[in-house]
Amino acid sequence: MIDCSKALPFLLVSLLISTLLGWLAFTQAVAGEVESSGFGAVAIPQPHKPDNASACVEPLDIMRREHMNLLLHQRDATVLDGERDGNYSLVGCMDCHNPAASAETVIRYPDPQHFCAGCHLYASVKIDCFECHADRGLAKIEQGRLADSNVAQPGSGLLSLQTFQMQLGDTGGD
Amino acid sequence: MATELDNIEIRPARRRFVQGAAALATTLIAPGILLYKTGQASSNGAAKTPRWGLLIDTNALSEADVDACVSACQREHGWHSEAGSATDAQWIRKLRLSDERSGQQQFLPMMCQHCADPPCVDVCPTGASFKRDDGIVLVNKHTCIGCRYCMMACPYKARSFIHETLYDQLPVAPRGKGTVESCTLCVHRIDRDGANAVPACAEAVNRGEHKAILFGDLNDPQSEISQRLKSHGATRIRADLGVDPGVRYQGL
Amino acid sequence: MRTIYSEIRTSSPQYWGLLAVFAVITALGIAAAHRMEVEGHHISGMSNQVVWGLPHVFAIFLIVAASGALNLASLASVFNKAEYKPLARFSAILSIALLIGGLAILLLDLGRPDRLIVAITHYNFKSIFAWNILLYSGFIVIVLAYLWLMMERRLEHWSRPVGMFAFAWRLILTSGTGSIFGFLVAREAYDSALLAPMFIVMSFAFGLAMFILLLLLSFRLDRRELDASHLQRLRKLLGLFCIGILYFVLLFHLTKLYGSQNHAYERFILLDGGVYTWLFWLFQIGLGSLLPLLLLYSARWQHSPRSLVLACLLIIQGAFAQLYVIIIGGQAFPLNLFPGYRVDSSFFDGVINTYSPSLWELLLGCGGLTSALLIALLVVRVLPILPQNLPGAQN
Ligand code: SF4
């Protein structure tokens, strides 16, 4: 049989250590993502609001509660049925809610300054929209591309940069 | 959720949503069951559903034309392929055929053939690879798990797997690492313009009267494409497999 | 005589050392998979031409061997061979462990492994892949039930019907695995109904080879006694399965050669396919089939346990060679879109595709293999799976 007298303290100690490590990792992670004002207190996100648009497609409280369902529903209608005239497209969101800051800086999704990321990090809800969708509106992309051909940050979309250059080179081609 | 929303003043935009809410609720409870509704509701409508297809006249296409098709598609959807890269995506590609005996050469664009019985749809474990009512074969990237079985099954090598992280995709063509993609027949244009749509590749090469790449409804006997198929005939590539591609070739 | 089962109790450095090595390789495999997910598959050797690579070779090997590892349990309960009874429990455990290892590789190699939930909740019932998901998960449940019935004395009489069910299930499962390839009508390398029965025979041999090795290993680690008569029986069985594989390989290539449309493909594999031809003739046929047969049957080595171990190892390397030729060689050969024409393009039409596996893929594959071994070696330590000794047969 197993010798319980040794097993118990061993278990307790390892439990303690792993819990401590877990807490340490957690607080580190939080501090890294959202500005933290101390142990356990995380700053409430202040998502950047577009300055040119007067109102969202729905009242604020509905958007807050339902945006995921609206998006999900329209997503399937678009992909499966080809209904593209809905109001609730992710592209639409990104057109208005271009991430803050100037044209020169690119704010990618996991950055807490990104409109979506602020709250999602705060609420710790993982989304994978931006694995396939652009995380900023087309206008912003073009603006960035015109302002600075060096859009690609280290490690960022090599492919898309090439696409841009190709598009630039091709204009007036046909 | 539906009840909550019922209490709020209903605007037109919302009405659509509320109508869909019941369906949505079902989708949330029984995912996967409702999603197939579209795929199956195809043939019973009284009004004939279209089946979109292309008729490609290879005699009217020079090598430069085929290149123009490819770059038009790249511009339209924002994909790019380094020469010689084995991992970059190619939605459409230029094929050179050389007759082994006479040495005669021909160029043609090759892309997803939008089969009536697509093997990629049959093999896809999640149903992400699907055929729309109107015959367009697409990948629903929200449910694609990136198993690549569809690429194994496709007779035309029409599909590509995305091997790298992408940014700044174009709004009409969301595409991302770990999923599979292929020619969409410019579905965003078709959804907007219906039978008058012109896919980007066709737009790049059609000049004057004769359309080297003709888009149209294969189910409508009056359509230009059906008429031309009737009078001139056309080839289905790998017709022996019986998948009935919606892209047909003339002059092969 | 009642067989007494017990947990292995060794605390020898060999046992723990082996576990540690397996654990480290498994961890490396997981890390490699994670890297591949973060970076994208471009760090693997796989491409748009060769879409399934080394991980799939490992995964299919493990899945096929898993089904075969159940052989001895089936022999005992379905075919009433009492002499195999003591090994039935281990056979069941090993088969579950191998299957888990294989499935883990398949899952981790997906482009989006984070969407496991999608794979579980969305089924396309026309897809052989989807059937396989059901077959694999069903297999684990059935074999677990079977194992429990074997271990619970009061319910032991139930183990026979459940064992039969498990036997039928695993035949279907391996047919399903073979059909993943067999139904790919567009590719010359596959498109054959023979692949399903061929995979079944392959599963018999690969599974038995893995079983023998692990049985010897765990007996040896715990210093248990194993009479040579048991090994002799297994040796005969293994030889039989080996011949079976050869027969099916022959049949497969003959049917392909019969229709002239497949001559180019056959030429590629059998004559001038470079690495695939070498793998086929030298590693699969020569070292993986003929040499083991010699070791198993020749009067000279017939009684040495060493020759049995060597034969098992050779069969396993032959299994990898065979699966590599089937899976990767089959994709390296280009699709034939226009018979009679030479085709070329920027997308590798009409050329033999190249593939060289990367370290990440190798690690992922090995990680899956070692995770299966790890599970097996751990379970025999905590559950009474192995018989305390296997003395000579009474009959
Ligand atoms: S890669 Fe995606 S679309 Fe293709 S079969 Fe797998 S899940 Fe379906």
mmCIF file of N, CA and C in Angstrom, chain C residues 72 83-84 87 208 212 215-216 226-240 295-309 390 392-393:
data_model
loop_
_atom_site.group_PDB
_atom_site.id
_atom_site.type_symbol
_atom_site.label_atom_id
_atom_site.label_comp_id
_atom_site.label_asym_id
_atom_site.label_seq_id
_atom_site.Cartn_x
_atom_site.Cartn_y
_atom_site.Cartn_z
ATOM 1 N N LEU C 72 -5.921 -10.143 -29.434
ATOM 2 C CA LEU C 72 -5.843 -11.255 -28.497
ATOM 3 C C LEU C 72 -7.088 -11.345 -27.641
ATOM 4 N N GLU C 83 -6.302 -20.038 -24.267
ATOM 5 C CA GLU C 83 -4.903 -19.757 -23.981
ATOM 6 C C GLU C 83 -4.577 -18.267 -24.118
ATOM 7 N N TYR C 84 -5.417 -17.536 -24.816
ATOM 8 C CA TYR C 84 -5.148 -16.101 -24.961
ATOM 9 C C TYR C 84 -5.812 -15.271 -23.876
ATOM 10 N N LEU C 87 -4.196 -12.657 -21.615
ATOM 11 C CA LEU C 87 -3.641 -11.462 -22.228
ATOM 12 C C LEU C 87 -4.715 -10.482 -22.675
ATOM 13 N N LEU C 208 -0.461 -6.484 -33.456
ATOM 14 C CA LEU C 208 0.155 -7.607 -32.750
ATOM 15 C C LEU C 208 1.622 -7.318 -32.460
ATOM 16 N N ILE C 212 3.138 -7.427 -28.767
ATOM 17 C CA ILE C 212 4.219 -8.316 -28.316
ATOM 18 C C ILE C 212 5.334 -7.506 -27.656
ATOM 19 N N LEU C 215 4.178 -6.182 -24.300
ATOM 20 C CA LEU C 215 4.006 -7.272 -23.349
ATOM 21 C C LEU C 215 5.369 -7.697 -22.801
ATOM 22 N N LEU C 216 6.304 -7.921 -23.700
ATOM 23 C CA LEU C 216 7.637 -8.333 -23.268
ATOM 24 C C LEU C 216 8.256 -7.267 -22.379
ATOM 25 N N LEU C 226 7.423 -15.461 -18.176
ATOM 26 C CA LEU C 226 6.639 -15.626 -19.393
ATOM 27 C C LEU C 226 7.156 -16.866 -20.103
ATOM 28 N N ASP C 227 6.291 -17.858 -20.204
ATOM 29 C CA ASP C 227 6.758 -19.089 -20.815
ATOM 30 C C ASP C 227 6.871 -18.950 -22.326
ATOM 31 N N ALA C 228 7.868 -19.628 -22.883
ATOM 32 C CA ALA C 228 8.151 -19.474 -24.310
ATOM 33 C C ALA C 228 6.997 -19.949 -25.176
ATOM 34 N N SER C 229 6.173 -20.859 -24.649
ATOM 35 C CA SER C 229 5.100 -21.385 -25.494
ATOM 36 C C SER C 229 4.140 -20.282 -25.934
ATOM 37 N N HIS C 230 3.955 -19.281 -25.049
ATOM 38 C CA HIS C 230 3.063 -18.174 -25.423
ATOM 39 C C HIS C 230 3.656 -17.388 -26.579
ATOM 40 N N LEU C 231 4.942 -17.171 -26.474
ATOM 41 C CA LEU C 231 5.599 -16.409 -27.535
ATOM 42 C C LEU C 231 5.532 -17.169 -28.852
ATOM 43 N N GLN C 232 5.648 -18.497 -28.766
ATOM 44 C CA GLN C 232 5.590 -19.274 -30.001
ATOM 45 C C GLN C 232 4.252 -19.083 -30.701
ATOM 46 N N ARG C 233 3.197 -19.072 -29.904
ATOM 47 C CA ARG C 233 1.869 -18.884 -30.483
ATOM 48 C C ARG C 233 1.757 -17.529 -31.174
ATOM 49 N N LEU C 234 2.230 -16.517 -30.456
ATOM 50 C CA LEU C 234 2.151 -15.168 -31.020
ATOM 51 C C LEU C 234 2.999 -15.067 -32.275
ATOM 52 N N ARG C 235 4.119 -15.751 -32.244
ATOM 53 C CA ARG C 235 5.018 -15.714 -33.393
ATOM 54 C C ARG C 235 4.328 -16.265 -34.647
ATOM 55 N N LYS C 236 3.618 -17.367 -34.475
ATOM 56 C CA LYS C 236 2.933 -17.963 -35.623
ATOM 57 C C LYS C 236 1.878 -17.019 -36.169
ATOM 58 N N LEU C 237 1.140 -16.436 -35.227
ATOM 59 C CA LEU C 237 0.083 -15.509 -35.614
ATOM 60 C C LEU C 237 0.670 -14.348 -36.406
ATOM 61 N N LEU C 238 1.754 -13.820 -35.892
ATOM 62 C CA LEU C 238 2.374 -12.657 -36.526
ATOM 63 C C LEU C 238 2.822 -12.997 -37.945
ATOM 64 N N GLY C 239 3.411 -14.190 -38.091
ATOM 65 C CA GLY C 239 3.852 -14.601 -39.421
ATOM 66 C C GLY C 239 2.694 -14.671 -40.398
ATOM 67 N N LEU C 240 1.587 -15.192 -39.910
ATOM 68 C CA LEU C 240 0.391 -15.306 -40.743
ATOM 69 C C LEU C 240 -0.069 -13.937 -41.228
ATOM 70 N N LEU C 295 12.818 -14.390 -40.041
ATOM 71 C CA LEU C 295 13.115 -14.466 -38.612
ATOM 72 C C LEU C 295 12.072 -15.296 -37.879
ATOM 73 N N LEU C 296 10.818 -15.176 -38.314
ATOM 74 C CA LEU C 296 9.751 -15.848 -37.592
ATOM 75 C C LEU C 296 9.705 -17.336 -37.906
ATOM 76 N N TYR C 297 10.037 -17.702 -39.124
ATOM 77 C CA TYR C 297 9.792 -19.078 -39.530
ATOM 78 C C TYR C 297 11.033 -19.950 -39.668
ATOM 79 N N SER C 298 12.182 -19.342 -39.908
ATOM 80 C CA SER C 298 13.314 -20.208 -40.212
ATOM 81 C C SER C 298 13.694 -21.022 -38.972
ATOM 82 N N ALA C 299 14.102 -22.252 -39.208
ATOM 83 C CA ALA C 299 14.375 -23.179 -38.111
ATOM 84 C C ALA C 299 15.463 -22.623 -37.198
ATOM 85 N N ARG C 300 16.302 -21.817 -37.766
ATOM 86 C CA ARG C 300 17.460 -21.344 -37.030
ATOM 87 C C ARG C 300 17.073 -20.392 -35.899
ATOM 88 N N TRP C 301 16.151 -19.461 -36.211
ATOM 89 C CA TRP C 301 15.835 -18.436 -35.215
ATOM 90 C C TRP C 301 14.499 -18.660 -34.521
ATOM 91 N N GLN C 302 13.822 -19.711 -34.962
ATOM 92 C CA GLN C 302 12.448 -19.896 -34.537
ATOM 93 C C GLN C 302 12.241 -19.820 -33.036
ATOM 94 N N HIS C 303 13.237 -20.210 -32.278
ATOM 95 C CA HIS C 303 12.994 -20.306 -30.839
ATOM 96 C C HIS C 303 13.609 -19.190 -30.040
ATOM 97 N N SER C 304 14.200 -18.227 -30.720
ATOM 98 C CA SER C 304 14.820 -17.183 -29.916
ATOM 99 C C SER C 304 13.865 -16.007 -29.748
ATOM 100 N N PRO C 305 13.652 -15.592 -28.513
ATOM 101 C CA PRO C 305 12.794 -14.428 -28.283
ATOM 102 C C PRO C 305 13.376 -13.176 -28.943
ATOM 103 N N ARG C 306 14.682 -13.136 -29.055
ATOM 104 C CA ARG C 306 15.303 -11.972 -29.684
ATOM 105 C C ARG C 306 14.811 -11.800 -31.109
ATOM 106 N N SER C 307 14.745 -12.918 -31.817
ATOM 107 C CA SER C 307 14.321 -12.821 -33.214
ATOM 108 C C SER C 307 12.883 -12.329 -33.294
ATOM 109 N N LEU C 308 12.082 -12.690 -32.296
ATOM 110 C CA LEU C 308 10.697 -12.224 -32.288
ATOM 111 C C LEU C 308 10.670 -10.712 -32.104
ATOM 112 N N VAL C 309 11.448 -10.234 -31.150
ATOM 113 C CA VAL C 309 11.493 -8.795 -30.909
ATOM 114 C C VAL C 309 11.970 -8.065 -32.158
ATOM 115 N N LEU C 390 2.909 -16.131 -16.635
ATOM 116 C CA LEU C 390 2.316 -16.930 -17.692
ATOM 117 C C LEU C 390 3.137 -18.194 -17.833
ATOM 118 N N GLY C 392 3.898 -22.237 -18.610
ATOM 119 C CA GLY C 392 3.659 -23.010 -19.823
ATOM 120 C C GLY C 392 2.224 -23.492 -19.903
ATOM 121 N N ALA C 393 1.758 -23.677 -21.107
ATOM 122 C CA ALA C 393 0.366 -24.073 -21.309
ATOM 123 C C ALA C 393 0.143 -25.482 -20.802
#
